[in-house]
CSV table of C-alpha atoms in Angstrom, one decimal:
chain,number,residue,atom,x,y,z
A,1,MET,CA,0.0,0.0,0.0
A,2,ARG,CA,1.4,3.4,-1.0
A,3,ALA,CA,1.9,6.1,1.5
A,4,SER,CA,-0.5,9.0,1.3
A,5,ILE,CA,0.1,12.8,1.3
A,6,ALA,CA,-1.9,16.0,1.5
A,7,ILE,CA,-0.9,19.4,0.3
A,8,HIS,CA,-2.6,22.2,2.3
A,9,LYS,CA,-2.7,26.0,1.9
A,10,LEU,CA,-2.9,28.7,4.6
A,11,THR,CA,-2.2,32.4,3.9
A,12,SER,CA,0.1,32.5,0.9
A,13,CYS,CA,0.5,33.2,-2.8
A,14,SER,CA,0.3,29.5,-3.7
A,15,GLY,CA,3.7,29.7,-5.3
A,16,CYS,CA,5.0,26.6,-3.6
A,17,GLN,CA,2.0,24.6,-4.8
A,18,SER,CA,2.6,25.9,-8.3
A,19,VAL,CA,6.1,24.5,-8.1
A,20,ILE,CA,4.6,21.1,-7.4
A,21,LEU,CA,2.1,21.4,-10.2
A,22,ASN,CA,5.0,22.4,-12.6
A,23,LEU,CA,7.2,19.5,-11.7
A,24,GLY,CA,6.6,18.0,-15.1
A,25,ASP,CA,7.8,14.4,-15.3
A,26,ASP,CA,8.7,14.5,-11.6
A,27,LEU,CA,5.0,15.0,-10.8
A,28,LEU,CA,4.4,11.6,-12.4
A,29,VAL,CA,7.2,10.2,-10.3
A,30,LEU,CA,5.6,11.7,-7.2
A,31,SER,CA,2.2,10.2,-8.1
A,32,ARG,CA,3.8,6.8,-8.4
A,33,LEU,CA,5.5,7.1,-5.0
A,34,VAL,CA,2.5,8.2,-3.0
A,35,GLU,CA,-1.2,8.6,-3.1
A,36,ILE,CA,-2.2,12.3,-3.2
A,37,ARG,CA,-5.4,12.6,-1.2
A,38,HIS,CA,-5.8,16.4,-0.9
A,39,PHE,CA,-4.4,19.0,-3.2
A,40,ILE,CA,-7.1,21.5,-4.2
A,41,GLU,CA,-5.0,23.2,-6.8
A,42,ALA,CA,-4.7,19.8,-8.6
A,43,GLY,CA,-8.5,19.2,-8.2
A,44,LEU,CA,-8.3,16.9,-5.2
A,45,ASN,CA,-10.4,18.1,-2.2
A,46,ASP,CA,-10.5,15.9,0.8
A,47,PHE,CA,-9.4,18.1,3.7
A,48,ASP,CA,-10.4,15.5,6.4
A,49,ALA,CA,-8.3,12.7,4.9
A,50,ASP,CA,-5.8,11.0,7.2
A,51,VAL,CA,-2.4,11.0,5.6
A,52,ASP,CA,1.1,9.9,6.2
A,53,ILE,CA,2.7,13.2,5.2
A,54,ALA,CA,1.0,16.6,5.2
A,55,PHE,CA,2.7,19.4,3.3
A,56,VAL,CA,1.6,22.9,4.5
A,57,GLU,CA,2.2,26.1,2.6
A,58,GLY,CA,1.4,29.5,4.0
A,59,SER,CA,1.6,31.3,7.3
A,60,ILE,CA,-0.9,31.5,10.2
A,61,THR,CA,-2.4,34.9,9.6
A,62,THR,CA,-6.1,34.5,10.2
A,63,PRO,CA,-8.3,32.7,12.8
A,64,GLU,CA,-9.3,30.3,10.1
A,65,ASP,CA,-5.6,29.4,9.6
A,66,GLU,CA,-5.3,28.6,13.3
A,67,ALA,CA,-8.3,26.3,13.2
A,68,ARG,CA,-7.1,24.6,9.9
A,69,ILE,CA,-3.6,23.9,11.0
A,70,LEU,CA,-4.7,22.2,14.2
A,71,LYS,CA,-6.9,19.8,12.1
A,72,VAL,CA,-4.1,19.2,9.7
A,73,ARG,CA,-1.8,18.2,12.5
A,74,GLU,CA,-4.3,15.8,13.9
A,75,ARG,CA,-4.7,14.0,10.6
A,76,ALA,CA,-1.0,13.7,9.6
A,77,ARG,CA,1.7,11.3,10.7
A,78,PHE,CA,4.4,13.8,9.5
A,79,LEU,CA,3.9,17.5,9.0
A,80,VAL,CA,6.2,19.3,6.6
A,81,ALA,CA,6.2,23.1,6.4
A,82,ILE,CA,7.0,24.2,2.9
A,83,GLY,CA,8.1,27.7,1.8
A,84,ALA,CA,9.1,30.9,3.6
A,85,CYS,CA,5.6,31.7,4.7
A,86,ALA,CA,5.1,28.4,6.5
A,87,CYS,CA,8.6,28.4,7.9
A,88,SER,CA,8.9,32.0,9.1
A,89,GLY,CA,5.6,33.9,8.5
A,90,GLY,CA,6.7,35.1,5.1
A,91,VAL,CA,6.2,38.7,3.8
A,92,GLN,CA,3.1,38.7,6.0
A,93,ALA,CA,5.4,38.8,9.0
A,94,LEU,CA,6.3,42.4,8.1
A,95,ARG,CA,3.3,43.3,10.3
A,96,ASN,CA,5.2,41.8,13.3
A,97,VAL,CA,8.1,44.3,13.0
A,98,LYS,CA,6.4,47.4,11.5
A,99,GLU,CA,3.5,49.7,12.3
A,100,SER,CA,1.0,48.2,9.8
A,101,GLY,CA,-2.3,49.7,11.1
A,102,GLY,CA,-2.8,51.8,8.0
A,103,TRP,CA,-1.8,49.3,5.4
A,104,ALA,CA,-5.2,47.6,5.0
A,105,GLY,CA,-6.9,51.0,4.6
A,106,ALA,CA,-4.5,51.9,1.8
A,107,VAL,CA,-5.4,48.7,-0.1
A,108,TYR,CA,-9.1,48.0,0.6
A,109,ALA,CA,-12.0,50.4,0.3
A,110,ASN,CA,-13.7,48.8,3.3
A,111,THR,CA,-11.7,47.0,6.0
A,112,ALA,CA,-14.8,45.9,8.0
A,113,TYR,CA,-14.7,42.4,6.5
A,114,LEU,CA,-11.1,41.7,7.1
A,115,ASP,CA,-10.3,39.2,9.9
A,116,SER,CA,-6.6,39.0,10.4
A,117,LEU,CA,-4.5,38.2,13.5
A,118,ALA,CA,-2.2,40.8,15.0
A,119,GLU,CA,0.9,38.8,13.8
A,120,SER,CA,1.8,36.4,11.1
A,121,ARG,CA,3.2,33.2,12.5
A,122,SER,CA,5.1,30.2,11.2
A,123,VAL,CA,3.4,26.8,11.4
A,124,ALA,CA,5.9,25.6,14.0
A,125,GLN,CA,4.8,28.4,16.3
A,126,LEU,CA,1.4,26.7,16.7
A,127,VAL,CA,1.9,23.0,16.1
A,128,LYS,CA,4.7,20.4,16.0
A,129,VAL,CA,6.5,20.5,12.7
A,130,ASP,CA,8.6,17.5,11.7
A,131,LEU,CA,10.5,19.1,8.9
A,132,GLU,CA,10.8,22.5,7.1
A,133,LEU,CA,11.5,23.0,3.4
A,134,TRP,CA,12.6,26.6,2.8
A,135,GLY,CA,12.2,28.7,-0.3
A,136,CYS,CA,10.1,31.3,-1.9
A,137,PRO,CA,9.1,29.1,-3.6
A,138,ILE,CA,10.5,25.8,-2.6
A,139,SER,CA,12.7,23.6,-4.7
A,140,GLY,CA,10.9,20.8,-6.5
A,141,ARG,CA,14.1,18.8,-6.5
A,142,GLN,CA,14.2,19.0,-2.7
A,143,LEU,CA,10.6,18.1,-2.4
A,144,ILE,CA,10.9,14.9,-4.3
A,145,ALA,CA,14.1,14.0,-2.4
A,146,THR,CA,12.3,14.6,0.9
A,147,VAL,CA,9.4,12.3,0.0
A,148,ARG,CA,11.8,9.6,-1.0
A,149,ALA,CA,13.8,9.9,2.2
A,150,LEU,CA,10.7,9.9,4.4
A,151,LEU,CA,9.3,6.8,2.6
A,152,GLN,CA,12.6,5.1,3.3
A,153,GLY,CA,12.5,6.1,7.0
A,154,VAL,CA,15.7,8.2,6.9
A,155,PRO,CA,16.1,11.9,7.6
A,156,PRO,CA,16.2,14.1,4.5
A,157,VAL,CA,19.5,15.7,3.7
A,158,LEU,CA,18.9,19.4,3.3
A,159,PRO,CA,21.4,22.2,2.6
A,160,THR,CA,23.0,24.0,5.5
A,161,GLU,CA,25.6,26.0,3.7
A,162,LYS,CA,25.2,29.6,2.5
A,163,VAL,CA,24.1,30.9,-0.9
A,164,CYS,CA,27.7,32.2,-1.3
A,165,GLN,CA,28.9,28.6,-1.8
A,166,GLU,CA,26.3,28.1,-4.6
A,167,CYS,CA,27.5,31.3,-6.2
A,168,LYS,CA,31.1,30.1,-6.1
A,169,ARG,CA,30.2,26.7,-7.7
A,170,ALA,CA,28.3,28.5,-10.4
A,171,GLY,CA,31.2,30.8,-11.2
A,172,ASN,CA,29.3,33.9,-10.4
A,173,VAL,CA,31.0,37.3,-9.9
A,174,CYS,CA,30.0,38.4,-6.4
A,175,VAL,CA,27.5,41.2,-6.7
A,176,LEU,CA,28.3,42.4,-3.2
A,177,VAL,CA,32.0,42.8,-3.9
A,178,SER,CA,31.9,43.9,-7.5
A,179,ARG,CA,28.8,46.1,-7.5
A,180,ALA,CA,28.2,47.0,-3.9
A,181,GLU,CA,24.7,45.3,-4.1
A,182,PRO,CA,23.1,44.7,-0.7
A,183,CYS,CA,23.3,40.9,-1.1
A,184,LEU,CA,22.2,38.7,1.9
A,185,GLY,CA,23.8,35.6,0.5
A,186,PRO,CA,26.3,35.4,3.3
A,187,VAL,CA,23.6,34.9,5.9
A,188,THR,CA,21.1,32.9,3.8
A,189,ARG,CA,20.7,29.1,3.5
A,190,ALA,CA,21.5,27.5,0.1
A,191,GLY,CA,19.0,25.7,-1.9
A,192,CYS,CA,18.0,28.1,-4.7
A,193,GLY,CA,21.0,27.5,-6.8
A,194,ALA,CA,22.0,31.1,-6.4
A,195,LEU,CA,19.2,32.1,-8.7
A,196,CYS,CA,19.2,35.8,-8.2
A,197,PRO,CA,22.9,36.4,-8.1
A,198,SER,CA,23.2,34.4,-11.3
A,199,PHE,CA,21.2,37.1,-13.0
A,200,GLY,CA,23.1,40.0,-11.3
A,201,ALA,CA,20.6,40.6,-8.5
A,202,PRO,CA,21.3,40.4,-4.8
A,203,CYS,CA,20.0,37.6,-2.5
A,204,TYR,CA,16.7,38.3,-0.8
A,205,THR,CA,16.7,35.6,2.0
A,206,CYS,CA,14.2,33.3,0.3
A,207,PHE,CA,15.6,30.1,1.9
A,208,GLY,CA,15.9,31.5,5.4
A,209,ALA,CA,18.9,32.0,7.7
A,210,SER,CA,22.0,29.9,7.3
A,211,GLU,CA,23.8,28.2,10.1
A,212,GLN,CA,25.3,30.8,12.5
A,213,PRO,CA,24.4,33.8,10.4
A,214,ASN,CA,26.5,36.8,11.3
A,215,CYS,CA,24.0,39.4,10.4
A,216,GLU,CA,25.7,42.2,12.4
A,217,ALA,CA,29.0,41.8,10.5
A,218,LEU,CA,27.2,41.8,7.2
A,219,GLY,CA,25.1,44.8,8.1
A,220,GLU,CA,28.2,46.7,9.0
A,221,ARG,CA,29.8,45.7,5.7
A,222,LEU,CA,26.8,46.9,3.7
A,223,VAL,CA,26.7,50.2,5.5
A,224,GLY,CA,30.5,50.5,4.9
A,225,LEU,CA,29.8,50.2,1.2
A,226,GLY,CA,27.8,53.4,1.4
A,227,ILE,CA,24.3,51.9,1.4
A,228,PRO,CA,22.1,54.0,3.6
A,229,GLN,CA,21.7,52.4,7.0
A,230,ARG,CA,17.9,52.4,6.9
A,231,GLN,CA,18.0,50.7,3.5
A,232,VAL,CA,20.3,48.0,4.9
A,233,ALA,CA,17.9,47.5,7.8
A,234,GLU,CA,15.0,47.1,5.4
A,235,ARG,CA,16.8,44.3,3.5
A,236,PHE,CA,16.8,42.1,6.6
A,237,VAL,CA,13.1,42.1,7.0
A,238,SER,CA,11.5,41.1,3.7
A,239,ILE,CA,10.7,37.6,2.6
A,240,SER,CA,11.9,35.9,5.8
A,241,SER,CA,11.2,38.7,8.1
A,242,GLY,CA,9.8,36.4,10.8
A,243,LEU,CA,13.3,35.1,11.7
A,244,LYS,CA,14.9,36.4,14.8
A,245,PRO,CA,18.5,36.9,13.4
A,246,TYR,CA,17.1,39.1,10.6
A,247,GLN,CA,14.7,40.9,13.0
A,248,ASP,CA,17.6,41.6,15.4
A,249,GLU,CA,19.7,43.3,12.7
A,250,TRP,CA,16.7,45.3,11.5
A,251,GLN,CA,16.1,46.5,15.0
A,252,ARG,CA,19.8,47.4,15.5
A,253,LEU,CA,20.1,49.3,12.2
A,254,ARG,CA,16.7,50.9,11.7
A,255,ILE,CA,17.5,53.9,14.1
A,256,PRO,CA,20.7,55.7,13.1
A,257,ALA,CA,23.4,55.3,15.8
A,258,LYS,CA,23.3,59.0,16.7
A,259,GLN,CA,19.6,59.2,17.1
A,260,VAL,CA,18.3,58.3,20.5
A,261,ASP,CA,14.6,58.4,21.4
């Protein structure tokens, strides 16, 4: 009997689910490895199905998200958080570090029907998570490798090195050194294949914090390159703004050193 999986969505853009749908031939491989019981974007809707592995995309941003994730946890043997939203709160977690009271009014004509929590939380902040797959979006290759490992009963091997190592292997010219771009590759976990730097753009922390990220040293280096301190602070709270190492550096840099409240 094949193992069963479900793919659930909380507050998110559905980008990680789109990666799964766009796996191509690997999606056929996945369907042979497991029975997919719930995956609304693929037309399978059985939220209450008991499964061996539940993949969860999105952050806990609404009361409905809170209720849903508790039920998902009850019905799954393993729960895997996928993507930056599920692992750190995502871009929604900007509300955790900034005054966001006026944001909704700037977007919606009537905010009376909005029902959001005061903060955006990762899945692990509410329920037990067995594994986190980072990315914005995730890597399809890592997803398939994770499923294979879990089916074999062994821990998946996930990257722990920094994006800088991927850049070196790709032969990229460092955008931080050569162009003074505010790249966060030195404090970001590998897994994307150094996608942005390969096209001359700086890293945006999609895959979360690397092991022992020295955010303070990188922040000082970026300021030393002539990038305004406030802009450097803002770089640390974007896609993975729910992570403490990034929040701490944003907090340290957001007020100029000579300004005291």
